[in-house]
Coordinates of C-alpha atoms in Angstrom, one line a residue:
Chain J
M408 CA -13.5 21.1 28.8
E409 CA -11.7 23.8 26.8
I410 CA -9.3 24.5 29.7
A411 CA -8.5 20.7 29.9
I412 CA -7.8 20.6 26.2
N413 CA -5.6 23.7 26.4
V414 CA -3.6 22.2 29.3
F415 CA -3.2 18.9 27.5
L416 CA -2.1 20.4 24.2
G417 CA 0.2 22.8 26.0
I418 CA 1.9 20.0 27.9
L419 CA 2.1 18.0 24.6
G420 CA 3.6 21.0 22.8
V421 CA 6.3 21.6 25.5
Y422 CA 7.1 17.8 25.6
F423 CA 7.7 17.7 21.9
L424 CA 9.6 21.0 21.9
V425 CA 12.0 19.7 24.6
G426 CA 12.1 16.4 22.7
L427 CA 13.1 18.3 19.5
L428 CA 16.0 20.0 21.4
V429 CA 17.2 16.7 22.8
G430 CA 16.8 15.2 19.4
I431 CA 19.1 17.9 17.9
I432 CA 21.7 17.2 20.6
F433 CA 21.4 13.5 19.8
L434 CA 22.1 14.2 16.1
L435 CA 25.2 16.1 17.0
K436 CA 26.5 14.0 20.0
A437 CA 24.9 10.6 19.7
K438 CA 27.8 8.8 21.3
K439 CA 27.1 10.6 24.6
F440 CA 23.8 8.8 24.7
D441 CA 25.2 5.4 23.7
P442 CA 28.9 4.5 23.1
L443 CA 27.8 2.1 20.4
M444 CA 26.8 5.1 18.3
A445 CA 30.5 5.9 17.8
D446 CA 30.8 3.0 15.4
T447 CA 27.4 3.5 13.9
K448 CA 26.8 5.1 10.5
K449 CA 25.6 8.8 10.7
K450 CA 22.4 8.2 8.8
V451 CA 21.2 5.9 11.6
R452 CA 21.0 9.0 13.8
F453 CA 18.3 10.5 11.5
L454 CA 16.3 7.2 11.7
L455 CA 16.5 7.3 15.5
F456 CA 15.7 11.1 15.7
P457 CA 11.9 10.8 16.0
G458 CA 12.2 8.1 18.6
V459 CA 14.5 10.3 20.7
I460 CA 12.0 13.1 20.4
A461 CA 9.3 10.8 21.6
T462 CA 11.2 9.2 24.5
W463 CA 13.6 12.0 25.6
P464 CA 12.7 11.7 29.4
F465 CA 14.2 8.2 29.4
L466 CA 17.3 9.2 27.5
I467 CA 18.3 12.6 28.9
G468 CA 19.8 11.0 32.0
K469 CA 22.4 9.3 29.8
L470 CA 23.5 12.6 28.5
F471 CA 24.2 14.0 32.0
K472 CA 25.8 10.7 33.1
S473 CA 28.2 10.8 30.3
K474 CA 29.3 14.3 31.1
T475 CA 30.3 13.3 34.6
V476 CA 32.5 10.4 33.4
Chain S
M560 CA 22.7 -8.2 20.2
G561 CA 25.2 -6.2 18.2
L562 CA 28.4 -4.1 18.5
D563 CA 27.0 -1.2 16.5
Y564 CA 23.5 -0.2 15.2
Q565 CA 22.4 -0.8 11.6
L566 CA 19.9 1.3 9.8
V567 CA 17.6 -1.7 9.2
L568 CA 18.4 -5.3 10.2
W569 CA 17.8 -6.8 6.8
N570 CA 18.6 -10.3 5.7
K571 CA 17.4 -12.3 2.7
Y572 CA 14.2 -13.4 4.4
K573 CA 13.4 -10.1 5.9
K574 CA 13.7 -8.4 2.5
T575 CA 11.3 -11.0 1.0
Y576 CA 8.8 -10.3 3.9
D577 CA 9.2 -6.6 3.4
K578 CA 8.5 -6.9 -0.4
I579 CA 5.4 -9.0 0.4
I580 CA 4.2 -6.3 2.9
A581 CA 4.8 -3.4 0.4
L582 CA 3.2 -5.2 -2.5
S583 CA 0.2 -6.3 -0.4
M584 CA -0.3 -2.7 0.8
L585 CA -0.1 -1.4 -2.8
L586 CA -2.5 -4.1 -4.0
Y587 CA -5.0 -3.4 -1.2
V588 CA -5.1 0.3 -2.0
M589 CA -5.5 -0.4 -5.7
V590 CA -8.3 -2.8 -5.2
F591 CA -10.0 -0.5 -2.7
A592 CA -9.8 2.4 -5.2
G593 CA -11.1 0.2 -8.0
V594 CA -14.1 -1.0 -5.9
T595 CA -14.8 2.5 -4.6
F596 CA -14.9 4.1 -8.0
A597 CA -16.9 1.2 -9.4
F598 CA -19.7 1.7 -6.8
N599 CA -19.3 5.4 -6.1
S600 CA -17.6 7.3 -8.9
E601 CA -18.1 10.7 -7.2
T602 CA -15.7 9.9 -4.3
S603 CA -13.0 12.5 -4.1
I604 CA -9.3 11.4 -4.1
E605 CA -8.8 12.8 -0.5
T606 CA -11.7 10.7 0.8
L607 CA -10.5 7.7 -1.1
V608 CA -7.0 8.0 0.4
I609 CA -8.4 8.5 3.9
R610 CA -10.7 5.5 3.7
A611 CA -8.2 3.2 1.9
F612 CA -5.3 3.8 4.3
G613 CA -7.5 3.9 7.4
S614 CA -9.0 0.5 6.6
L615 CA -5.6 -0.8 5.6
A616 CA -4.1 0.3 8.9
I617 CA -6.9 -1.4 10.9
I618 CA -6.4 -4.7 9.0
M619 CA -2.7 -4.5 9.5
L620 CA -3.2 -3.8 13.2
H621 CA -5.4 -6.9 13.6
L622 CA -2.7 -9.0 11.9
I623 CA 0.0 -7.6 14.2
L624 CA -2.1 -8.3 17.2
I625 CA -2.8 -11.9 16.3
I626 CA 0.8 -12.8 15.3
G627 CA 1.9 -13.0 18.9
P628 CA -0.8 -15.5 20.2
L629 CA -0.7 -17.5 16.9
S630 CA 3.0 -18.1 17.2
R631 CA 2.6 -19.2 20.8
L632 CA 0.0 -21.7 19.7
N633 CA 1.7 -22.9 16.6
R634 CA 5.4 -22.7 15.8
R635 CA 4.8 -22.3 12.1
F636 CA 3.8 -18.7 12.7
L637 CA 7.2 -17.8 14.2
P638 CA 8.8 -16.6 10.9
I639 CA 6.0 -13.9 10.7
L640 CA 6.6 -12.9 14.3
Y641 CA 10.3 -12.5 13.4
N642 CA 9.2 -9.8 11.0
R643 CA 6.5 -8.2 13.1
R644 CA 8.6 -5.0 13.7
H645 CA 8.5 -4.1 10.0
L646 CA 4.8 -4.8 9.7
G647 CA 4.3 -2.5 12.7
V648 CA 6.2 0.4 11.1
S649 CA 4.4 -0.2 7.8
M650 CA 1.1 -0.1 9.6
F651 CA 2.1 3.2 11.2
I652 CA 2.9 4.7 7.8
A653 CA -0.6 3.7 6.6
A654 CA -2.2 5.2 9.7
F655 CA -0.1 8.3 9.3
I656 CA -1.3 8.8 5.7
H657 CA -4.9 8.3 6.9
G658 CA -4.4 10.8 9.8
G659 CA -2.4 13.3 7.8
F660 CA -4.9 13.4 4.9
S661 CA -7.8 13.6 7.4
M662 CA -6.2 16.5 9.3
F663 CA -5.4 18.3 6.0
Q664 CA -8.9 17.9 4.6
F665 CA -10.9 18.6 7.8
H666 CA -8.7 20.9 9.9
A667 CA -5.8 22.5 8.0
L668 CA -7.7 24.8 5.7
G669 CA -9.0 27.2 8.4
D670 CA -7.2 29.8 10.6
V671 CA -7.0 27.5 13.7
N672 CA -4.1 25.3 14.5
P673 CA -5.0 21.9 12.9
I674 CA -4.2 19.9 16.1
Y675 CA -6.2 22.4 18.2
S676 CA -9.0 22.2 15.7
I677 CA -9.2 18.4 16.0
F678 CA -9.9 18.8 19.7
T679 CA -12.2 21.8 19.6
S680 CA -14.1 21.8 16.3
N681 CA -16.7 19.5 17.9
M682 CA -17.0 20.0 21.6
D683 CA -19.8 17.4 22.0
Y684 CA -17.7 15.2 24.4
G685 CA -20.7 14.2 26.4
S686 CA -22.5 12.7 23.4
L687 CA -22.2 9.1 22.3
T688 CA -23.8 9.7 18.9
N689 CA -21.9 12.9 18.1
F690 CA -18.6 12.2 20.0
P691 CA -15.5 14.0 18.4
F692 CA -14.1 10.7 17.2
Q693 CA -11.1 12.2 15.5
V694 CA -9.6 13.0 18.9
L695 CA -9.5 9.2 19.6
G696 CA -7.8 8.6 16.2
F697 CA -5.2 11.4 17.0
L698 CA -4.4 9.9 20.4
A699 CA -4.0 6.4 18.8
L700 CA -1.8 7.8 16.1
L701 CA 0.4 9.4 18.8
I702 CA 0.8 6.0 20.5
L703 CA 1.6 4.4 17.2
F704 CA 4.2 7.1 16.5
V705 CA 6.0 6.4 19.8
M706 CA 5.9 2.7 19.0
A707 CA 7.1 3.0 15.4
S708 CA 9.8 5.5 16.2
T709 CA 11.3 3.3 18.9
S710 CA 11.2 0.1 16.9
H711 CA 14.9 -0.2 16.8
D712 CA 17.5 -2.0 19.0
F713 CA 19.0 1.4 20.1
F714 CA 15.8 2.1 22.1
L715 CA 15.6 -1.5 23.4
G716 CA 19.0 -1.1 24.8
N717 CA 18.8 2.5 26.0
L718 CA 15.2 2.5 27.4
S719 CA 15.7 -0.9 29.0
A720 CA 13.8 -4.0 27.9
K721 CA 11.2 -3.4 30.6
V722 CA 10.4 0.2 29.6
W723 CA 10.5 -0.6 25.9
K724 CA 8.1 -3.5 26.4
R725 CA 5.7 -1.4 28.4
L726 CA 5.7 1.3 25.7
H727 CA 5.0 -1.3 23.1
M728 CA 2.2 -2.9 25.2
M729 CA 0.5 0.5 24.6
V730 CA -0.6 -1.0 21.3
Y731 CA -3.6 -2.4 23.1
V732 CA -4.6 1.1 24.3
A733 CA -4.1 2.3 20.6
Y734 CA -6.3 -0.6 19.5
A735 CA -9.1 0.3 21.9
L736 CA -8.9 3.9 20.8
I737 CA -9.0 2.9 17.1
I738 CA -12.0 0.6 17.7
A739 CA -13.8 3.5 19.4
H740 CA -12.7 5.9 16.7
V741 CA -14.2 3.8 14.0
F742 CA -17.4 2.9 15.8
L743 CA -18.1 6.4 17.0
G744 CA -16.8 8.1 13.9
A745 CA -17.3 6.4 10.6
F746 CA -20.6 4.8 11.7
Q747 CA -22.0 8.2 12.6
Q748 CA -21.9 9.0 8.9
E749 CA -22.2 5.7 7.2
T750 CA -23.9 2.8 8.9
S751 CA -22.5 -0.1 6.9
F752 CA -23.2 -3.5 8.4
F753 CA -20.4 -5.0 6.4
T754 CA -17.8 -2.7 8.0
I755 CA -19.3 -3.1 11.5
G756 CA -19.3 -6.9 10.9
V757 CA -15.7 -7.1 9.7
L758 CA -14.5 -5.0 12.6
A759 CA -16.5 -7.1 15.1
I760 CA -15.2 -10.3 13.7
G761 CA -11.6 -8.9 13.9
F762 CA -12.2 -7.9 17.5
I763 CA -13.6 -11.4 18.4
I764 CA -10.6 -13.1 16.7
V765 CA -8.0 -10.9 18.5
T766 CA -9.7 -11.4 21.9
S767 CA -10.3 -15.1 21.5
L768 CA -6.7 -15.8 20.4
H769 CA -5.3 -13.8 23.4
L770 CA -7.6 -15.7 25.8
I771 CA -6.7 -19.1 24.4
T772 CA -3.0 -18.3 24.7
A773 CA -3.5 -17.0 28.3
F774 CA -5.2 -20.2 29.3
K775 CA -2.4 -22.2 27.8
E776 CA 0.2 -20.1 29.7
R777 CA -1.8 -20.5 32.9
K778 CA -1.7 -24.3 32.5
I779 CA 2.1 -24.1 32.6
D780 CA 2.0 -22.0 35.8
R781 CA -0.5 -24.3 37.4
T782 CA 1.4 -27.6 36.7
K783 CA 2.0 -29.2 40.0
V784 CA 5.6 -30.3 40.8
S785 CA 6.4 -32.5 43.8
E786 CA 9.4 -31.7 46.1
K787 CA 12.0 -34.1 47.3
D788 CA 14.9 -32.9 49.6
G789 CA 14.7 -29.4 48.2
W790 CA 14.6 -30.6 44.6
L791 CA 11.5 -30.4 42.4
E792 CA 10.5 -33.3 40.3
V793 CA 9.4 -31.8 37.0
C794 CA 9.0 -34.4 34.3
N795 CA 10.1 -37.7 32.7
I796 CA 13.1 -37.2 30.4
S797 CA 11.1 -38.6 27.5
E798 CA 8.8 -35.6 27.7
I799 CA 11.5 -33.3 26.4
E800 CA 12.1 -33.4 22.6
E801 CA 15.7 -33.5 21.4
D802 CA 17.2 -29.9 20.9
R803 CA 14.0 -28.5 22.4
A804 CA 12.8 -27.6 25.9
K805 CA 9.9 -28.0 28.3
I806 CA 8.9 -25.0 30.4
F807 CA 8.1 -25.2 34.1
T808 CA 7.2 -22.6 36.7
V809 CA 9.8 -22.9 39.5
D810 CA 9.7 -20.5 42.5
N811 CA 7.3 -18.2 40.5
E812 CA 9.8 -18.0 37.6
R813 CA 9.5 -19.8 34.3
V814 CA 12.4 -22.1 33.6
A815 CA 13.2 -23.9 30.3
I816 CA 14.9 -27.3 30.5
F817 CA 16.7 -28.2 27.3
K818 CA 17.7 -31.6 26.1
Y819 CA 20.6 -31.7 23.6
D820 CA 23.7 -33.9 22.8
G821 CA 22.8 -36.4 25.6
K822 CA 22.7 -33.6 28.2
L823 CA 20.1 -31.5 30.0
S824 CA 20.5 -27.8 31.0
A825 CA 18.1 -25.3 32.6
I826 CA 17.9 -21.6 32.1
H827 CA 15.5 -18.8 32.9
N828 CA 12.8 -18.8 30.2
V829 CA 12.8 -15.0 29.5
C830 CA 15.1 -13.6 26.7
K831 CA 16.9 -10.4 27.6
H832 CA 16.1 -8.9 24.2
Q833 CA 12.3 -8.6 24.3
G834 CA 11.2 -11.1 26.9
G835 CA 10.7 -13.9 24.3
P836 CA 10.0 -17.4 25.6
L837 CA 13.4 -19.1 25.2
G838 CA 11.9 -22.5 26.0
E839 CA 9.8 -22.3 22.9
G840 CA 13.0 -21.9 20.8
K841 CA 15.5 -24.6 20.0
I842 CA 19.2 -25.4 20.0
I843 CA 20.8 -24.1 16.9
D844 CA 24.6 -24.4 16.5
G845 CA 24.9 -25.5 20.1
C846 CA 23.1 -22.4 21.4
I847 CA 19.6 -21.9 22.7
T848 CA 18.0 -19.6 20.1
C849 CA 15.1 -17.4 21.0
P850 CA 12.1 -18.0 18.8
W851 CA 11.2 -14.3 18.6
H852 CA 14.4 -12.6 17.2
G853 CA 17.1 -15.2 17.2
Y854 CA 19.1 -14.1 20.3
Q855 CA 21.3 -16.9 21.4
Y856 CA 22.5 -18.3 24.8
L857 CA 24.9 -21.1 25.7
P858 CA 22.9 -23.8 27.5
S859 CA 25.5 -24.4 30.2
N860 CA 26.0 -20.8 31.4
G861 CA 23.1 -18.8 30.0
Q862 CA 25.5 -16.4 28.3
S863 CA 25.3 -15.1 24.8
P864 CA 28.4 -16.3 22.9
P865 CA 31.2 -13.7 22.8
P866 CA 31.4 -10.8 21.9
F867 CA 27.7 -10.4 22.9
T868 CA 27.0 -9.8 26.6
E869 CA 23.4 -10.9 27.3
K870 CA 23.0 -13.3 30.3
V871 CA 20.2 -15.2 31.9
A872 CA 20.0 -17.1 35.1
T873 CA 20.9 -20.8 35.2
Y874 CA 19.6 -23.7 37.3
E875 CA 21.0 -27.0 38.6
L876 CA 19.5 -30.3 37.4
K877 CA 19.8 -33.9 38.4
L878 CA 18.4 -37.2 37.1
D879 CA 16.9 -40.0 39.2
G880 CA 16.3 -42.8 36.8
E881 CA 14.1 -41.3 34.1
M882 CA 12.9 -38.4 36.2
V883 CA 14.3 -34.9 35.9
F884 CA 14.7 -32.8 39.1
I885 CA 15.5 -29.1 39.4
N886 CA 17.0 -27.1 42.2
P887 CA 14.6 -24.2 42.4
K888 CA 17.3 -21.8 43.6
A889 CA 18.5 -19.8 40.5
F890 CA 22.2 -19.1 40.1
E891 CA 23.3 -15.6 39.2
E892 CA 22.8 -14.7 35.5
G893 CA 25.6 -16.3 33.4
T894 CA 26.8 -18.8 36.0
E895 CA 28.3 -21.9 34.5
V896 CA 26.5 -25.1 35.6
N897 CA 27.6 -28.5 34.5
P898 CA 25.0 -30.0 32.2
C899 CA 23.2 -33.1 33.6
K900 CA 24.4 -36.1 31.6
I901 CA 21.6 -38.5 30.4

């Protein structure tokens, strides 16, 4: 059981660490994720920050897509 | 439905609702504290906070879960549904205070990582009577965090309505975890029939309302319509109220037929915002208005009025005397269809 717990918490830790990294990128370059963020007040980014950490696998694709455009 | 994102989408009514939520939460905690100290003056502040906010979060979660079915059963509950997002975030704050204080009091004062401690301080996972119930609460809090942190239109737009909806349907998993957390946990230490009773009544209410709504929805899907030359005869025109719609299942899709200004128009019943039932909304300022969050569509083409870009599929209608017929083949989303004149 302890191994399963360690694996689960390890995955959870890595997930949130990567999320934190993506969240910081979002704070700096939010419009790369969504063009509407260009006209949005900066403080909104901080409100969205925890959600970006939580859902980064769904959002990271937008970051790479915007780089190719 | 916007051209930029706002911090919080407040209007006069939402501000009033939020004030009611905040004051009710404050009042509950104060009453809880008063009653607790009156009957057990030795209760520590930490324990009081844990219990007050834990029970508050559970009550709020029950309210959140019944708002959906209630508003499907009775339109008078729709204004509360309109404000459910803020109630959800407030509930997470209450749950977070409960979880945070619990973690601090029981797991943060040792030399083990508090989160690791939640999972390993009691390894009796095979026991029903001594199950490590805090793990269930932690997992529920994790789900509630994801839901609360994505309760913004930015995520609805960027995760897609489908993914967003699926994430938020996880509330039922969180609910199951919380019920187990309370039953296995609090009742291990304190067998209060009152608390068990209240929780059981809450569970019965939530389940019953969902079942009643599901039966009502099933009735719509099972309504038989007869076919005539490729057109489906759906109803008599008098069955549709003015500026309202009647919902039918056509080709396995729900369609809303609206009557307005001496005309009839049909569109797909599912709002692009959060999948709200457009046919339960009404025509406001010439637009079909979703009852959930007010997203609007023009009846003749299923398009949100410019500059907004949401579109739903449209359908062709015809009248034969008093009877309304629909062509079951949907047009592309946003296709202009001449309204059927009455």
